[in-house]
């Protein structure tokens, strides 16, 4: 697959000829990426995400051609590719395309156990459910989906350039009408197609809620797109939202789903049971535990990523503003818009096995320091404001930040 994007060209460096550039070190290449604002790894991440989402929704290309035909593939790509490209802003490519991970929801261990029991009970009642995951405010709390598959599913459902939202697929440039043509073999892609979430309790994928009488009444509309998990196999995707909770279910590929079955799932999930094993009973536990941590204001601006579990954590700062996907979020959560591209070459430097570099500090004349540090599978980026900050002060702040946030994690 080849992806071409129009990007403002970086100013040519007339002081360095082809020979000098050919012999440049990896550190020089990283500086070139800083100057151009865009690294090769970032573009590769965009292309990889394009394929991952296509594979999630339509399966492997060879399998699709074998089952349908090359002509059908052409029709599918002519619908999918333009829709996908509309979601890419070439002027705003940055670290969150490379570090595409989960925003985890902070809840207590006993609550996680209750969620596990709730999902187990749900699968006992509806054996056609193969996998399940639960999110709150688009933050992942629990999943039985293989991590590799869940990462792609999470990216598609709620995540976009560092921001997350349960209503991502209702927002531009993603939201598209779920038509009958978007079903398997219909010539159109299910990419970006979902029911409009008008209430806190509704199906994003599943069955639409229609008025029972009066104008506009009619039979319920069913939209359950096929998904092809790399490790979990083919299935059918259903997503239900309830007071900020999103319940993601993958049904067996052969399951006979209709409005009656899905309404039964909705009723089972949302009515109080008395044993604490329903969304109605779990929500009062999840909401305050989540708020207690997520409403805390951090002293520093930072971004943290754990490669083991793909955990992505951004700092919370004072001030409230609309996020990229709508909803309220801290105005300066993590890197600012103009700083996201600057983190990419620092990430590439830390990841370069030739350099064996564990810490990088970078500063331009008109801004403060960006400190990047990595040890084994963890890395963080500390953003310090103030153009007059010295290197020694920068290192002191970096050490203080690490002692506050990673006192229980050994980082060299």
Coordinates of N, CA, C and O in Angstrom, one line a residue, residues 156-158 165-178 191-200 202-205 223 239 241 246 324-326:
X156 N -10.3 2.8 16.3 CA -11.4 3.0 15.4 C -12.6 3.6 16.1 O -13.3 4.6 15.6
X157 N -13.0 3.1 17.2 CA -14.2 3.5 17.9 C -14.2 4.8 18.6 O -15.1 5.6 18.5
X158 N -13.1 5.1 19.3 CA -13.1 6.3 20.2 C -11.9 7.2 20.1 O -12.0 8.3 20.6
X165 N -13.4 9.9 22.6 CA -14.8 10.3 22.8 C -15.7 9.1 22.4 O -15.4 8.4 21.4
X166 N -16.8 8.8 23.2 CA -17.7 7.8 22.9 C -18.5 8.1 21.6 O -19.0 7.2 20.9
X167 N -18.5 9.4 21.2 CA -19.3 9.8 20.0 C -18.4 10.2 18.9 O -18.8 10.9 18.0
X168 N -17.2 9.6 18.8 CA -16.3 9.9 17.7 C -16.9 9.6 16.4 O -16.8 10.4 15.4
X169 N -17.6 8.5 16.2 CA -18.1 8.1 14.9 C -19.4 8.9 14.5 O -19.9 8.7 13.5
X170 N -19.8 9.8 15.4 CA -20.9 10.7 15.1 C -20.3 12.1 14.7 O -21.1 12.9 14.2
X171 N -19.0 12.3 14.9 CA -18.4 13.6 14.6 C -17.8 13.6 13.2 O -17.3 12.6 12.7
X172 N -17.7 14.8 12.7 CA -16.9 15.0 11.4 C -15.5 14.9 11.8 O -15.1 15.4 12.9
X173 N -14.6 14.4 10.9 CA -14.9 13.9 9.6 C -15.3 12.4 9.5 O -15.1 11.8 8.5
X174 N -15.7 11.8 10.6 CA -15.9 10.4 10.7 C -17.3 10.0 10.3 O -17.6 9.1 9.5
X175 N -18.3 10.6 10.9 CA -19.7 10.2 10.9 C -20.3 10.1 9.4 O -20.2 11.0 8.7
X176 N -20.8 8.9 9.1 CA -21.5 8.7 7.8 C -22.7 7.9 8.1 O -22.8 7.1 9.1
X177 N -23.7 8.0 7.3 CA -25.0 7.3 7.5 C -24.8 5.8 7.3 O -24.3 5.4 6.3
X178 N -25.3 5.0 8.3 CA -25.2 3.5 8.1 C -26.3 3.0 7.2 O -27.4 2.7 7.5
X191 N -16.8 1.8 7.2 CA -16.0 2.8 7.9 C -16.7 4.1 8.2 O -17.3 4.7 7.4
X192 N -16.7 4.5 9.5 CA -17.3 5.7 9.9 C -18.8 5.7 10.0 O -19.5 6.7 10.3
X193 N -19.4 4.6 9.7 CA -20.9 4.5 9.8 C -21.4 4.0 11.1 O -20.9 2.9 11.6
X194 N -22.3 4.7 11.7 CA -22.8 4.3 13.0 C -24.1 5.0 13.3 O -24.4 6.0 12.6
X195 N -24.9 4.5 14.2 CA -26.2 5.2 14.5 C -25.8 6.5 15.3 O -24.9 6.6 16.0
X196 N -26.6 7.5 15.1 CA -26.4 8.8 15.8 C -26.8 8.6 17.2 O -28.0 8.2 17.6
X197 N -25.9 8.9 18.1 CA -26.2 8.8 19.6 C -26.8 10.1 20.0 O -26.2 11.1 20.3
X198 N -28.2 10.0 20.2 CA -28.9 11.2 20.7 C -29.2 11.1 22.2 O -29.6 12.1 22.8
X199 N -28.9 10.0 22.8 CA -29.2 9.8 24.2 C -28.0 9.1 24.9 O -27.1 8.6 24.2
X200 N -27.9 9.1 26.2 CA -26.8 8.5 26.9 C -27.0 7.0 26.9 O -26.1 6.3 27.3
X202 N -28.0 4.2 24.3 CA -28.4 3.9 22.9 C -27.3 3.0 22.3 O -26.2 2.9 22.8
X203 N -27.6 2.4 21.1 CA -26.7 1.6 20.4 C -26.0 2.4 19.4 O -26.6 3.2 18.6
X204 N -24.6 2.4 19.4 CA -23.8 2.9 18.4 C -23.8 2.0 17.2 O -23.9 2.4 16.0
X205 N -23.7 0.7 17.5 CA -23.9 -0.4 16.5 C -24.9 -1.3 17.1 O -24.7 -1.7 18.3
X223 N -28.1 -2.4 12.3 CA -26.8 -2.2 11.7 C -25.7 -2.8 12.6 O -25.4 -2.3 13.6
X239 N -22.2 -2.2 19.9 CA -21.7 -1.2 20.9 C -22.9 -0.5 21.5 O -23.6 0.1 20.8
X241 N -24.1 2.3 24.5 CA -23.6 3.3 25.5 C -24.7 3.5 26.6 O -25.9 3.4 26.3
X246 N -19.5 2.6 27.7 CA -19.6 2.0 26.4 C -19.3 0.5 26.5 O -18.2 0.1 26.9
X324 N -10.9 17.8 20.7 CA -11.0 17.6 19.3 C -12.2 16.9 18.9 O -12.8 17.1 17.8
X325 N -12.7 16.0 19.7 CA -13.9 15.2 19.4 C -15.2 15.7 20.1 O -16.2 15.0 20.2
X326 N -15.1 16.9 20.6 CA -16.3 17.4 21.4 C -16.2 16.9 22.8 O -15.4 16.1 23.2

